[in-house]
Amino acid sequence: MRIFIDSADTEAIKRCWDTGLIDGCTTNPTLISKSGRDPRSVYDELAEMGVPDISMEVMGNAVEMQNEAMKLYTEYKEVATIKLPMCQDGLKVCKELSNLGIRTNVTLIFNAAQAILAAKAGANYVSPFVGRIDDQGYAGTEVVRSIVGLYQQQRVSTEVLAASIRTTQRLVRAFYSGATVVTIPPGVFWNSYQHVLTDVGLSIFEKDANG
Ligand code: G3P
């Protein structure tokens, strides 16, 4: 049961990382663009922090993605997970990287058929977008459950990394549905500490402890 932080805001990630409960990070071009930074300056800072698994997304055609992936792997070695879009070129590059033993994450997964192809391409992770499936009126966590069930039945080693998680409820349901990794924004991480009865109980304990 691993928790990744889905962000390119290194200050926010550092606060989460310092809790000792975080196992990795995922980024994407939108998150990098929101940070206003060059992707490599974000990856450098995360690698320096000690984050052991950083999803770094590559874009373009197959040749461009392959070239960028090889550069990223050369620079970041085993902390790099190359994130590829779910499309023909993305899976082609995924297969090549997988043959070289480079860790991969196929993103923008919305159904089990796509997850089958990504597994065939040797992906280490597939990222179903739970929140965006919810937005369409279907339960995103049911897609997680169907991919997990299918992989188990077929003895596929690809892991399901649930993404596009916007609430603590979806974090919990994603793990219940069998995801082995869930990536969450910092806000969802901090909300997971909270319960009103914990606050009430803590203040009673504090009062009683002090006589
Ligand atoms: O990991 C994917 C995530 O960043 C997308 O989230 O909320 O934009 O669907 P969202």
mmCIF file of C-alpha atoms and ligand atoms in Angstrom:
data_model
loop_
_atom_site.group_PDB
_atom_site.id
_atom_site.type_symbol
_atom_site.label_atom_id
_atom_site.label_comp_id
_atom_site.label_asym_id
_atom_site.label_seq_id
_atom_site.Cartn_x
_atom_site.Cartn_y
_atom_site.Cartn_z
ATOM 1 C CA MET A 1 0.000 0.000 0.000
ATOM 2 C CA ARG A 2 1.992 2.961 -1.322
ATOM 3 C CA ILE A 3 0.991 6.629 -1.382
ATOM 4 C CA PHE A 4 2.438 8.949 -4.025
ATOM 5 C CA ILE A 5 1.990 12.709 -4.171
ATOM 6 C CA ASP A 6 0.510 13.997 -7.424
ATOM 7 C CA SER A 7 2.045 17.448 -7.753
ATOM 8 C CA ALA A 8 4.959 19.466 -9.119
ATOM 9 C CA ASP A 9 4.864 21.953 -6.224
ATOM 10 C CA THR A 10 8.104 20.964 -4.525
ATOM 11 C CA GLU A 11 7.425 22.936 -1.329
ATOM 12 C CA ALA A 12 4.064 21.204 -0.887
ATOM 13 C CA ILE A 13 5.635 17.830 -1.719
ATOM 14 C CA LYS A 14 8.447 18.432 0.802
ATOM 15 C CA ARG A 15 5.921 19.017 3.609
ATOM 16 C CA CYS A 16 4.258 15.695 2.761
ATOM 17 C CA TRP A 17 7.600 13.917 2.291
ATOM 18 C CA ASP A 18 8.790 15.034 5.734
ATOM 19 C CA THR A 19 5.992 13.020 7.373
ATOM 20 C CA GLY A 20 7.827 9.839 6.344
ATOM 21 C CA LEU A 21 4.627 8.373 4.860
ATOM 22 C CA ILE A 22 5.192 9.086 1.168
ATOM 23 C CA ASP A 23 6.578 6.530 -1.311
ATOM 24 C CA GLY A 24 6.871 8.479 -4.547
ATOM 25 C CA CYS A 25 5.628 11.324 -6.757
ATOM 26 C CA THR A 26 3.756 11.654 -10.022
ATOM 27 C CA THR A 27 3.914 14.678 -12.286
ATOM 28 C CA ASN A 28 2.345 15.513 -15.637
ATOM 29 C CA PRO A 29 2.679 18.400 -18.121
ATOM 30 C CA THR A 30 -0.287 20.243 -16.555
ATOM 31 C CA LEU A 31 1.165 20.055 -13.031
ATOM 32 C CA ILE A 32 4.609 21.115 -14.309
ATOM 33 C CA SER A 33 3.075 24.031 -16.209
ATOM 34 C CA LYS A 34 1.137 25.117 -13.068
ATOM 35 C CA SER A 35 4.423 25.141 -11.129
ATOM 36 C CA GLY A 36 5.882 27.574 -13.701
ATOM 37 C CA ARG A 37 9.149 25.626 -13.641
ATOM 38 C CA ASP A 38 11.321 23.640 -15.973
ATOM 39 C CA PRO A 39 10.518 19.925 -15.502
ATOM 40 C CA ARG A 40 14.126 19.040 -14.745
ATOM 41 C CA SER A 41 14.438 21.580 -11.953
ATOM 42 C CA VAL A 42 11.387 19.930 -10.341
ATOM 43 C CA TYR A 43 12.800 16.393 -10.835
ATOM 44 C CA ASP A 44 16.224 17.502 -9.509
ATOM 45 C CA GLU A 45 14.673 18.811 -6.316
ATOM 46 C CA LEU A 46 12.559 15.688 -5.794
ATOM 47 C CA ALA A 47 15.543 13.400 -6.423
ATOM 48 C CA GLU A 48 17.611 15.434 -3.966
ATOM 49 C CA MET A 49 14.832 15.108 -1.368
ATOM 50 C CA GLY A 50 15.247 11.334 -1.685
ATOM 51 C CA VAL A 51 11.974 10.515 -3.459
ATOM 52 C CA PRO A 52 12.689 7.032 -4.855
ATOM 53 C CA ASP A 53 10.060 6.880 -7.611
ATOM 54 C CA ILE A 54 9.216 9.940 -9.733
ATOM 55 C CA SER A 55 6.864 9.683 -12.715
ATOM 56 C CA MET A 56 8.217 11.957 -15.483
ATOM 57 C CA GLU A 57 5.920 12.284 -18.478
ATOM 58 C CA VAL A 58 7.225 12.337 -22.065
ATOM 59 C CA MET A 59 5.289 13.707 -25.035
ATOM 60 C CA GLY A 60 5.505 13.851 -28.847
ATOM 61 C CA ASN A 61 5.864 11.092 -31.413
ATOM 62 C CA ALA A 62 7.485 7.734 -30.705
ATOM 63 C CA VAL A 63 11.002 8.901 -31.608
ATOM 64 C CA GLU A 64 10.711 12.055 -29.498
ATOM 65 C CA MET A 65 9.299 10.150 -26.522
ATOM 66 C CA GLN A 66 11.966 7.450 -26.795
ATOM 67 C CA ASN A 67 14.798 10.025 -26.987
ATOM 68 C CA GLU A 68 13.499 12.025 -24.038
ATOM 69 C CA ALA A 69 12.909 8.854 -22.019
ATOM 70 C CA MET A 70 16.497 7.709 -22.584
ATOM 71 C CA LYS A 71 17.813 11.144 -21.530
ATOM 72 C CA LEU A 72 15.688 11.109 -18.387
ATOM 73 C CA TYR A 73 16.800 7.585 -17.525
ATOM 74 C CA THR A 74 20.455 8.540 -18.047
ATOM 75 C CA GLU A 75 20.050 11.565 -15.771
ATOM 76 C CA TYR A 76 17.849 10.112 -13.034
ATOM 77 C CA LYS A 77 18.502 6.365 -13.244
ATOM 78 C CA GLU A 78 16.416 4.209 -10.927
ATOM 79 C CA VAL A 79 14.322 7.054 -9.493
ATOM 80 C CA ALA A 80 12.870 7.736 -12.962
ATOM 81 C CA THR A 81 9.561 6.209 -13.953
ATOM 82 C CA ILE A 82 8.861 7.151 -17.563
ATOM 83 C CA LYS A 83 5.216 8.153 -17.907
ATOM 84 C CA LEU A 84 3.750 7.529 -21.333
ATOM 85 C CA PRO A 85 0.333 8.441 -22.751
ATOM 86 C CA MET A 86 -2.102 5.664 -23.623
ATOM 87 C CA CYS A 87 -1.800 5.730 -27.431
ATOM 88 C CA GLN A 88 -0.122 3.654 -30.152
ATOM 89 C CA ASP A 89 3.204 5.516 -29.960
ATOM 90 C CA GLY A 90 3.131 5.576 -26.165
ATOM 91 C CA LEU A 91 2.733 1.789 -25.967
ATOM 92 C CA LYS A 92 5.377 1.220 -28.621
ATOM 93 C CA VAL A 93 7.884 3.200 -26.558
ATOM 94 C CA CYS A 94 6.657 1.492 -23.383
ATOM 95 C CA LYS A 95 7.499 -1.903 -24.883
ATOM 96 C CA GLU A 96 10.990 -0.733 -25.887
ATOM 97 C CA LEU A 97 11.708 0.760 -22.454
ATOM 98 C CA SER A 98 10.349 -2.329 -20.758
ATOM 99 C CA ASN A 99 12.751 -4.499 -22.799
ATOM 100 C CA LEU A 100 15.579 -2.299 -21.488
ATOM 101 C CA GLY A 101 14.393 -2.709 -17.885
ATOM 102 C CA ILE A 102 13.343 0.954 -17.555
ATOM 103 C CA ARG A 103 10.343 1.536 -15.261
ATOM 104 C CA THR A 104 7.195 2.813 -17.001
ATOM 105 C CA ASN A 105 3.764 4.198 -16.129
ATOM 106 C CA VAL A 106 1.046 4.307 -18.809
ATOM 107 C CA THR A 107 -1.284 7.205 -18.066
ATOM 108 C CA LEU A 108 -4.740 8.320 -19.236
ATOM 109 C CA ILE A 109 -6.280 4.884 -18.674
ATOM 110 C CA PHE A 110 -10.088 4.907 -18.663
ATOM 111 C CA ASN A 111 -11.043 1.248 -19.114
ATOM 112 C CA ALA A 112 -9.811 -2.324 -18.771
ATOM 113 C CA ALA A 113 -9.206 -2.775 -22.516
ATOM 114 C CA GLN A 114 -6.591 -0.009 -22.405
ATOM 115 C CA ALA A 115 -5.080 -1.597 -19.290
ATOM 116 C CA ILE A 116 -4.748 -4.926 -21.156
ATOM 117 C CA LEU A 117 -2.749 -3.273 -23.949
ATOM 118 C CA ALA A 118 -0.562 -1.376 -21.473
ATOM 119 C CA ALA A 119 0.195 -4.633 -19.642
ATOM 120 C CA LYS A 120 1.057 -6.293 -22.968
ATOM 121 C CA ALA A 121 3.495 -3.408 -23.544
ATOM 122 C CA GLY A 122 5.211 -4.343 -20.264
ATOM 123 C CA ALA A 123 4.107 -1.299 -18.231
ATOM 124 C CA ASN A 124 5.123 -1.380 -14.567
ATOM 125 C CA TYR A 125 2.160 0.838 -13.652
ATOM 126 C CA VAL A 126 -1.123 1.781 -15.293
ATOM 127 C CA SER A 127 -2.839 4.957 -14.134
ATOM 128 C CA PRO A 128 -6.646 4.915 -14.320
ATOM 129 C CA PHE A 129 -8.028 8.454 -13.829
ATOM 130 C CA VAL A 130 -10.629 7.858 -11.132
ATOM 131 C CA GLY A 131 -11.909 11.451 -10.795
ATOM 132 C CA ARG A 132 -12.273 11.981 -14.515
ATOM 133 C CA ILE A 133 -14.253 8.726 -14.827
ATOM 134 C CA ASP A 134 -16.445 9.883 -11.909
ATOM 135 C CA ASP A 135 -16.992 13.136 -13.850
ATOM 136 C CA GLN A 136 -18.571 11.062 -16.646
ATOM 137 C CA GLY A 137 -21.114 9.563 -14.233
ATOM 138 C CA TYR A 138 -19.392 6.170 -13.730
ATOM 139 C CA ALA A 139 -17.571 5.023 -10.598
ATOM 140 C CA GLY A 140 -13.867 5.418 -11.336
ATOM 141 C CA THR A 141 -13.028 2.970 -8.573
ATOM 142 C CA GLU A 142 -15.057 0.266 -10.345
ATOM 143 C CA VAL A 143 -12.677 0.646 -13.293
ATOM 144 C CA VAL A 144 -9.808 0.202 -10.812
ATOM 145 C CA ARG A 145 -11.511 -2.931 -9.464
ATOM 146 C CA SER A 146 -12.036 -4.425 -12.926
ATOM 147 C CA ILE A 147 -8.400 -3.853 -13.962
ATOM 148 C CA VAL A 148 -7.083 -5.285 -10.665
ATOM 149 C CA GLY A 149 -9.343 -8.355 -10.996
ATOM 150 C CA LEU A 150 -8.339 -8.925 -14.579
ATOM 151 C CA TYR A 151 -4.616 -8.613 -13.815
ATOM 152 C CA GLN A 152 -4.929 -11.014 -10.883
ATOM 153 C CA GLN A 153 -6.822 -13.551 -12.964
ATOM 154 C CA GLN A 154 -4.264 -13.357 -15.771
ATOM 155 C CA ARG A 155 -1.263 -13.216 -13.386
ATOM 156 C CA VAL A 156 -0.093 -9.911 -14.805
ATOM 157 C CA SER A 157 2.557 -8.126 -12.746
ATOM 158 C CA THR A 158 1.619 -4.583 -13.875
ATOM 159 C CA GLU A 159 0.501 -2.555 -10.847
ATOM 160 C CA VAL A 160 -2.587 -0.363 -10.750
ATOM 161 C CA LEU A 161 -1.693 3.184 -9.671
ATOM 162 C CA ALA A 162 -4.955 5.063 -9.113
ATOM 163 C CA ALA A 163 -4.738 8.711 -10.223
ATOM 164 C CA SER A 164 -7.025 11.740 -10.490
ATOM 165 C CA ILE A 165 -8.002 11.296 -6.833
ATOM 166 C CA ARG A 166 -9.708 14.365 -5.402
ATOM 167 C CA THR A 167 -11.124 13.251 -2.027
ATOM 168 C CA THR A 168 -10.130 11.060 0.915
ATOM 169 C CA GLN A 169 -13.144 8.866 0.121
ATOM 170 C CA ARG A 170 -11.728 8.108 -3.324
ATOM 171 C CA LEU A 171 -8.291 7.412 -1.782
ATOM 172 C CA VAL A 172 -9.859 4.808 0.504
ATOM 173 C CA ARG A 173 -12.061 3.287 -2.235
ATOM 174 C CA ALA A 174 -9.113 3.066 -4.625
ATOM 175 C CA PHE A 175 -7.148 0.959 -2.113
ATOM 176 C CA TYR A 176 -10.268 -1.099 -1.293
ATOM 177 C CA SER A 177 -10.616 -1.725 -5.027
ATOM 178 C CA GLY A 178 -7.148 -3.248 -5.119
ATOM 179 C CA ALA A 179 -4.858 -0.446 -6.309
ATOM 180 C CA THR A 180 -1.386 -1.009 -4.863
ATOM 181 C CA VAL A 181 -0.427 2.653 -5.332
ATOM 182 C CA VAL A 182 -2.648 5.728 -5.072
ATOM 183 C CA THR A 183 -1.368 9.152 -6.078
ATOM 184 C CA ILE A 184 -3.016 12.098 -4.339
ATOM 185 C CA PRO A 185 -2.689 15.880 -4.297
ATOM 186 C CA PRO A 186 -1.145 17.309 -1.083
ATOM 187 C CA GLY A 187 -4.573 18.581 0.057
ATOM 188 C CA VAL A 188 -6.058 15.083 0.027
ATOM 189 C CA PHE A 189 -3.045 13.820 1.979
ATOM 190 C CA TRP A 190 -3.529 16.409 4.737
ATOM 191 C CA ASN A 191 -7.292 15.857 4.831
ATOM 192 C CA SER A 192 -6.627 12.171 5.511
ATOM 193 C CA TYR A 193 -5.310 13.062 8.997
ATOM 194 C CA GLN A 194 -8.534 14.809 9.939
ATOM 195 C CA HIS A 195 -11.617 13.738 11.860
ATOM 196 C CA VAL A 196 -13.739 15.969 14.087
ATOM 197 C CA LEU A 197 -13.936 13.260 16.783
ATOM 198 C CA THR A 198 -10.143 12.976 16.803
ATOM 199 C CA ASP A 199 -9.955 16.724 17.526
ATOM 200 C CA VAL A 200 -12.593 16.459 20.276
ATOM 201 C CA GLY A 201 -10.940 13.373 21.803
ATOM 202 C CA LEU A 202 -7.504 14.952 21.684
ATOM 203 C CA SER A 203 -8.636 18.085 23.457
ATOM 204 C CA ILE A 204 -10.292 15.963 26.205
ATOM 205 C CA PHE A 205 -7.068 13.921 26.621
ATOM 206 C CA GLU A 206 -5.009 17.111 26.762
ATOM 207 C CA LYS A 207 -7.315 18.594 29.414
ATOM 208 C CA ASP A 208 -7.248 15.369 31.486
ATOM 209 C CA ALA A 209 -3.487 14.929 31.102
ATOM 210 C CA ASN A 210 -2.983 18.353 32.581
ATOM 211 C CA GLY A 211 -5.214 17.583 35.578
HETATM 212 O O1 G3P B 1 -2.645 12.002 -11.901
HETATM 213 C C1 G3P B 1 -3.525 12.592 -12.803
HETATM 214 C C2 G3P B 1 -4.090 13.828 -12.232
HETATM 215 O O2 G3P B 1 -3.116 14.809 -12.071
HETATM 216 C C3 G3P B 1 -5.272 14.340 -12.941
HETATM 217 O O3 G3P B 1 -6.114 14.799 -11.973
HETATM 218 O O4 G3P B 1 -8.002 16.027 -11.029
HETATM 219 O O5 G3P B 1 -6.922 16.802 -13.185
HETATM 220 O O6 G3P B 1 -8.311 14.757 -13.138
HETATM 221 P P1 G3P B 1 -7.412 15.637 -12.352
#
